[in-house]
Short mmCIF file of C-alpha atoms and ligand atoms in Angstrom, two decimals:
data_model
loop_
_atom_site.label_atom_id
_atom_site.label_comp_id
_atom_site.label_asym_id
_atom_site.label_seq_id
_atom_site.Cartn_x
_atom_site.Cartn_y
_atom_site.Cartn_z
CA MET M 1200 90.36 101.47 40.36
CA GLU M 1201 87.35 101.91 42.62
CA THR M 1202 85.57 105.20 43.31
CA SER M 1203 82.12 106.14 44.60
CA TRP M 1204 81.31 107.36 41.07
CA LEU M 1205 81.94 103.85 39.67
CA LYS M 1206 80.02 102.22 42.56
CA GLU M 1207 77.01 104.42 41.90
CA LEU M 1208 77.10 103.55 38.19
CA ARG M 1209 77.14 99.84 39.01
CA ARG M 1210 74.04 100.41 41.14
CA GLY M 1211 72.41 101.80 37.99
CA LYS M 1212 72.21 105.34 39.37
CA LYS M 1213 73.45 108.58 37.87
CA PRO M 1214 76.32 109.69 40.15
CA ASP M 1215 76.14 113.26 41.48
CA SER M 1216 78.71 115.92 40.64
CA GLY M 1217 80.63 115.42 43.92
CA LYS M 1218 81.29 111.81 42.96
CA LEU M 1219 82.43 112.86 39.48
CA VAL M 1220 84.91 115.31 41.01
CA GLU M 1221 86.29 112.59 43.31
CA HIS M 1222 86.60 110.19 40.36
CA LEU M 1223 88.35 112.71 38.11
CA GLN M 1224 90.73 113.72 40.89
CA ARG M 1225 91.62 110.08 41.44
CA VAL M 1226 92.32 109.48 37.73
CA HIS M 1227 94.49 112.61 37.57
CA ARG M 1228 96.29 111.77 40.84
CA GLU M 1229 97.31 108.40 39.42
CA ASN M 1230 98.00 109.61 35.86
CA PRO M 1231 98.95 113.29 35.89
CA GLY M 1232 99.71 114.75 32.46
CA PHE M 1233 97.95 112.01 30.48
CA THR M 1234 95.94 114.40 28.29
CA GLU M 1235 99.04 116.31 27.30
CA ARG M 1236 100.94 113.16 26.34
CA TYR M 1237 98.23 112.34 23.82
CA SER M 1238 97.13 115.78 22.64
CA THR M 1239 100.59 117.15 21.90
CA ASN M 1240 100.97 114.50 19.19
CA CYS M 1241 97.45 114.78 17.82
CA VAL M 1242 97.67 117.05 14.76
CA ASP M 1243 95.58 118.41 11.89
CA ALA M 1244 96.52 118.21 8.21
CA ALA M 1245 98.90 121.17 8.65
CA GLY M 1246 100.67 119.57 11.63
CA MET M 1247 99.04 121.84 14.22
CA ASN M 1248 97.99 120.32 17.55
CA THR M 1249 94.86 121.29 19.48
CA TYR M 1250 96.74 123.50 21.99
CA GLN M 1251 98.09 125.51 19.07
CA TRP M 1252 94.66 125.66 17.43
CA LEU M 1253 93.09 126.99 20.62
CA ALA M 1254 95.83 129.57 21.26
CA GLU M 1255 95.25 131.01 17.78
CA VAL M 1256 92.40 133.10 19.24
CA ILE M 1257 94.89 135.21 21.21
CA GLU M 1258 95.67 138.51 19.52
CA LYS M 1259 99.07 139.80 20.51
CA GLU M 1260 98.22 143.48 20.32
CA ASP M 1261 94.92 143.33 22.20
CA HIS M 1262 95.19 140.52 24.74
CA LYS M 1263 97.22 140.44 27.91
CA GLU M 1264 95.31 138.64 30.67
CA ILE M 1265 94.90 134.96 29.78
CA LEU M 1266 93.06 132.41 31.92
CA ASP M 1267 93.36 128.68 31.23
CA LEU M 1268 90.39 126.94 32.82
CA ALA M 1269 91.28 123.38 33.90
CA CYS M 1270 94.87 123.92 32.80
CA GLY M 1271 96.02 120.43 33.83
CA SER M 1272 99.80 120.00 33.54
CA GLY M 1273 100.10 123.40 31.83
CA PRO M 1274 100.87 122.62 28.14
CA LEU M 1275 98.57 125.34 26.82
CA LEU M 1276 99.95 128.09 29.07
CA SER M 1277 103.45 126.94 28.23
CA HIS M 1278 102.67 127.20 24.52
CA CYS M 1279 101.19 130.70 25.04
CA HIS M 1280 104.34 131.78 26.87
CA ASP M 1281 106.60 130.39 24.11
CA LYS M 1282 104.51 131.94 21.34
CA PHE M 1283 103.87 135.39 22.80
CA GLY M 1284 106.77 135.80 25.23
CA GLY M 1285 106.55 137.51 28.59
CA GLY M 1286 103.96 140.06 27.43
CA LEU M 1287 101.09 137.92 28.65
CA SER M 1288 99.82 137.55 32.18
CA LEU M 1289 99.02 133.85 32.56
CA THR M 1290 96.66 132.26 35.09
CA GLY M 1291 95.85 128.55 35.31
CA VAL M 1292 93.06 126.99 37.35
CA ASP M 1293 92.55 123.30 37.96
CA MET M 1294 90.93 121.22 40.69
CA SER M 1295 93.72 118.63 40.58
CA GLN M 1296 96.77 119.56 42.65
CA ASP M 1297 98.69 116.70 41.02
CA GLU M 1298 98.25 118.30 37.60
CA LEU M 1299 99.10 121.76 38.96
CA ASN M 1300 102.35 120.39 40.43
CA LEU M 1301 103.47 119.47 36.90
CA ALA M 1302 102.34 122.85 35.57
CA GLU M 1303 104.30 124.68 38.27
CA LYS M 1304 107.55 122.96 37.28
CA ARG M 1305 107.39 124.09 33.64
CA LEU M 1306 105.83 127.57 33.79
CA PRO M 1307 107.61 130.85 34.56
CA ASP M 1308 107.31 132.15 38.15
CA THR M 1309 105.14 134.97 36.87
CA ALA M 1310 102.32 132.55 36.02
CA THR M 1311 99.60 132.22 38.67
CA LEU M 1312 98.28 128.72 39.38
CA VAL M 1313 95.23 128.19 41.56
CA GLN M 1314 93.64 124.99 42.75
CA ALA M 1315 89.91 125.60 42.36
CA LYS M 1316 86.81 124.42 40.62
CA ALA M 1317 85.84 126.23 37.45
CA GLN M 1318 82.37 126.75 38.93
CA ASN M 1319 83.77 129.27 41.42
CA LEU M 1320 86.43 131.74 40.31
CA GLU M 1321 85.95 134.12 43.26
CA PHE M 1322 89.67 134.93 43.33
CA ILE M 1323 89.26 136.74 39.98
CA GLY M 1324 87.42 140.06 39.87
CA ASP M 1325 84.73 141.01 37.37
CA GLU M 1326 85.91 141.91 33.84
CA GLU M 1327 89.61 141.22 34.46
CA ILE M 1328 90.41 138.68 31.75
CA ASP M 1329 90.94 139.20 28.00
CA VAL M 1330 90.85 135.56 26.94
CA VAL M 1331 89.51 132.49 28.75
CA LEU M 1332 90.70 129.21 27.24
CA CYS M 1333 89.60 125.69 28.11
CA HIS M 1334 91.23 122.65 26.49
CA TRP M 1335 89.42 119.29 26.74
CA ALA M 1336 87.71 120.00 30.03
CA LEU M 1337 84.37 121.75 29.52
CA THR M 1338 82.92 118.34 28.65
CA LEU M 1339 83.72 117.12 32.17
CA MET M 1340 82.22 119.99 34.11
CA ASP M 1341 78.99 119.30 35.92
CA PRO M 1342 77.17 121.54 36.49
CA VAL M 1343 78.43 123.52 33.52
CA GLY M 1344 76.00 126.48 33.88
CA PRO M 1345 77.92 128.08 36.80
CA VAL M 1346 81.16 127.68 34.80
CA LEU M 1347 79.74 129.64 31.86
CA GLU M 1348 78.39 132.25 34.29
CA GLU M 1349 81.84 132.64 35.83
CA VAL M 1350 83.53 132.87 32.42
CA SER M 1351 81.07 135.58 31.40
CA ARG M 1352 81.66 137.46 34.69
CA VAL M 1353 85.49 137.47 34.57
CA LEU M 1354 85.77 138.35 30.86
CA LYS M 1355 86.35 141.98 29.93
CA PRO M 1356 83.74 143.48 27.58
CA GLY M 1357 84.81 142.38 24.10
CA GLY M 1358 86.84 139.50 25.55
CA THR M 1359 87.12 136.02 24.02
CA PHE M 1360 86.19 132.60 25.37
CA ALA M 1361 87.42 129.56 23.44
CA ALA M 1362 87.34 125.85 24.18
CA ILE M 1363 88.39 122.55 22.63
CA VAL M 1364 85.67 119.93 23.06
CA ASP M 1365 84.65 116.59 21.59
CA GLY M 1366 83.53 116.68 17.97
CA ASP M 1367 80.80 114.67 16.33
CA LYS M 1368 81.75 111.00 16.70
CA SER M 1369 80.04 110.04 13.46
CA SER M 1370 82.59 111.92 11.36
CA SER M 1371 85.30 109.34 12.13
CA GLN M 1372 84.41 105.67 11.85
CA GLU M 1373 87.55 104.59 13.72
CA TYR M 1374 86.73 106.96 16.58
CA GLU M 1375 83.29 105.37 16.91
CA ASP M 1376 84.75 101.85 16.65
CA VAL M 1377 87.49 102.48 19.19
CA SER M 1378 85.12 104.14 21.69
CA SER M 1379 82.75 101.16 21.52
CA LEU M 1380 85.62 98.72 21.91
CA ILE M 1381 87.01 100.50 24.98
CA TYR M 1382 83.56 100.94 26.53
CA SER M 1383 82.71 97.28 25.97
CA TRP M 1384 85.84 96.23 27.89
CA VAL M 1385 85.21 98.68 30.73
CA GLY M 1386 81.59 97.52 30.85
CA LYS M 1387 82.83 94.02 31.74
CA ALA M 1388 84.39 95.40 34.92
CA HIS M 1389 81.92 98.19 35.72
CA GLU M 1390 78.33 97.56 34.78
CA ASN M 1391 76.57 100.61 33.27
CA TYR M 1392 79.83 102.39 32.43
CA GLY M 1393 78.91 104.80 29.62
CA LYS M 1394 75.22 104.82 30.52
CA TYR M 1395 75.62 108.33 31.90
CA ASP M 1396 78.02 110.83 30.37
CA MET M 1397 80.80 112.34 32.40
CA GLY M 1398 79.81 115.98 32.64
CA ASP M 1399 77.10 117.60 30.56
CA ALA M 1400 76.17 115.78 27.34
CA ARG M 1401 75.11 119.06 25.68
CA ILE M 1402 78.77 120.04 25.28
CA ARG M 1403 79.38 117.06 22.99
CA ARG M 1404 77.00 118.12 20.22
CA LYS M 1405 77.42 121.20 18.08
CA GLU M 1406 73.74 122.23 18.11
CA THR M 1407 73.18 121.78 21.85
CA LEU M 1408 76.53 123.41 22.68
CA LYS M 1409 75.67 126.48 20.64
CA LYS M 1410 72.25 126.80 22.27
CA LEU M 1411 73.65 126.32 25.78
CA VAL M 1412 76.48 128.83 25.36
CA GLY M 1413 74.14 131.32 23.68
CA ARG M 1414 72.10 131.45 26.89
CA TYR M 1415 75.08 132.87 28.82
CA PHE M 1416 76.52 134.98 25.98
CA LYS M 1417 73.50 136.69 24.48
CA GLU M 1418 75.28 139.62 22.81
CA GLU M 1419 78.36 137.73 21.65
CA GLU M 1420 79.09 135.80 18.47
CA VAL M 1421 79.21 132.02 19.10
CA ILE M 1422 81.10 129.96 16.51
CA ILE M 1423 81.81 126.22 16.52
CA GLN M 1424 84.40 124.87 14.08
CA GLN M 1425 85.08 121.18 13.50
CA LYS M 1426 88.29 119.54 12.32
CA LEU M 1427 89.80 116.07 12.34
CA PHE M 1428 93.01 115.58 14.30
CA SER M 1429 95.19 112.49 13.88
CA ILE M 1430 97.83 110.55 15.69
CA PHE M 1431 100.12 108.18 13.83
CA GLY M 1432 101.95 105.00 14.75
CA THR M 1433 102.21 101.26 14.42
CA PRO M 1434 99.07 99.32 15.47
CA ALA M 1435 100.63 98.54 18.87
CA LYS M 1436 101.63 102.16 19.43
CA LEU M 1437 98.25 103.48 18.32
CA ALA M 1438 96.54 101.01 20.65
CA LYS M 1439 98.54 102.25 23.65
CA ASN M 1440 98.20 105.95 22.84
CA VAL M 1441 94.52 105.82 22.07
CA ALA M 1442 93.70 103.77 25.18
CA ASN M 1443 95.59 106.28 27.29
CA PHE M 1444 93.48 109.15 26.01
CA PHE M 1445 90.09 107.73 27.09
CA TYR M 1446 89.07 108.26 30.74
CA ALA M 1447 87.19 104.97 30.52
CA SER M 1448 90.36 102.94 30.13
CA TYR M 1449 91.66 104.18 33.51
CA ALA M 1450 88.70 102.49 35.18
CA LEU M 1451 89.74 99.13 33.75
CA PRO M 1452 91.37 96.72 36.23
CA GLU M 1453 95.11 96.31 35.51
CA ASN M 1454 94.74 92.62 34.66
CA MET M 1455 92.26 93.41 31.85
CA ARG M 1456 94.36 96.13 30.26
CA PRO M 1457 96.59 93.82 28.17
CA SER M 1458 93.51 92.25 26.57
CA LEU M 1459 92.08 95.67 25.71
CA LEU M 1460 95.41 96.67 24.15
CA ASP M 1461 95.51 93.41 22.14
CA ASP M 1462 92.00 94.03 20.81
CA LEU M 1463 92.80 97.62 19.90
CA ARG M 1464 96.05 96.57 18.19
CA ASP M 1465 94.17 93.90 16.19
CA TYR M 1466 91.56 96.47 15.23
CA PHE M 1467 94.22 98.87 13.92
CA LYS M 1468 95.99 96.00 12.11
CA SER M 1469 92.86 94.78 10.39
CA ASN M 1470 91.23 98.08 9.55
CA GLU M 1471 92.08 98.72 5.92
CA LYS M 1472 90.79 102.27 6.17
CA ILE M 1473 93.61 103.20 8.52
CA LEU M 1474 95.95 103.37 5.56
CA ASN M 1475 98.67 105.54 7.01
CA GLN M 1476 98.52 104.00 10.46
CA GLU M 1477 96.53 107.01 11.46
CA PHE M 1478 93.76 107.42 14.04
CA ARG M 1479 91.49 110.41 13.44
CA MET M 1480 89.47 112.22 16.07
CA PRO M 1481 86.73 114.78 15.40
CA ILE M 1482 87.34 117.88 17.49
CA ASN M 1483 85.34 121.08 17.89
CA ARG M 1484 86.64 124.54 18.71
CA LEU M 1485 84.12 126.81 20.36
CA VAL M 1486 84.86 130.52 20.00
CA VAL M 1487 82.78 133.19 21.74
CA ARG M 1488 83.71 136.79 20.85
CA GLY M 1489 82.33 139.96 22.29
C1 SAM B 1387 91.29 116.06 30.16
S1 SAM B 1387 92.15 117.02 31.33
C2 SAM B 1387 92.72 118.41 30.38
C3 SAM B 1387 93.91 119.12 31.01
C4 SAM B 1387 94.51 120.24 30.15
N1 SAM B 1387 93.54 121.28 29.86
C5 SAM B 1387 95.04 119.63 28.87
O1 SAM B 1387 94.30 119.63 27.88
O2 SAM B 1387 96.18 119.16 28.86
C6 SAM B 1387 90.83 117.70 32.23
C7 SAM B 1387 91.26 118.60 33.37
O3 SAM B 1387 90.10 119.24 33.85
C8 SAM B 1387 90.19 119.36 35.26
N2 SAM B 1387 88.83 119.58 35.71
C9 SAM B 1387 87.73 118.83 35.46
N3 SAM B 1387 86.64 119.38 36.00
C10 SAM B 1387 87.03 120.53 36.59
C11 SAM B 1387 86.36 121.56 37.30
N4 SAM B 1387 85.06 121.51 37.50
N5 SAM B 1387 87.09 122.58 37.77
C12 SAM B 1387 88.44 122.65 37.58
N6 SAM B 1387 89.12 121.70 36.92
C13 SAM B 1387 88.44 120.66 36.41
C14 SAM B 1387 90.84 118.05 35.67
O4 SAM B 1387 91.41 118.13 36.94
C15 SAM B 1387 91.87 117.88 34.55
O5 SAM B 1387 93.09 118.46 34.87
#
């Protein structure tokens, strides 16, 4: 894969947000639905996946208008529809038409899907939405300030904003190990990969996330909860699934991919700590309530 975002990184420069958008759209054009394939099978100790954890914030009696920001292939909206039935009014926004095409196939006709950037939700009026959800995407949004401004504008007074974002890497050794392994391979093909975060780095740390969100939601309660979520499988299966979750691995040239998968498989085979053939990821749920 080659994009202007990768080129700029190789030049040692921080790519601008336009280049990030182009890069993300390219990854999603070539691999629509990849987040869902991983996340659906990534569960907590009670067997709940992160879509289910996020949708827990919806209260059947009080909430009707639901907005999924960066809805991707639509797994979260689909879960909301299955859980709460037709009583909800569902809207999904994503900048990738390829992801929205998948969402359209699975969601009821009553759901509204809009191709747009989360930084500009002009098609939604002020104070129209009861719950804004965002699963694994806030981390990618740059600039993120206008996104939080838009969320605050479209939410009804007393509404809820909740997001699934990266947790603290240091709470899972295998997550740290696997990230470094993947980044070291991608670094062989694209110098400086990982030097600059995709999106805004403040989203990835509990303290900075709380401070940032608090600036846009001054009156609301801001809570960040952390949990570990796991996927299970043989070393070869874990290697494939885990590689497919990381954006970095999509930047790897095809001919290097088998070597990355071999290294990951060997890591899972040799790591005695991965007793149950389990890979754990630290995940945070941000909940902002009015
Ligand atoms: C990791 S995927 C998550 C998709 C879906 N929420 C899920 O969890 O299955 C990130 C999604 O965010 C979308 N995205 C990233 N930045 C965006 C932005 N600024 N505005 C709208 N969509 C964005 C991408 O197109 C992609 O579909």
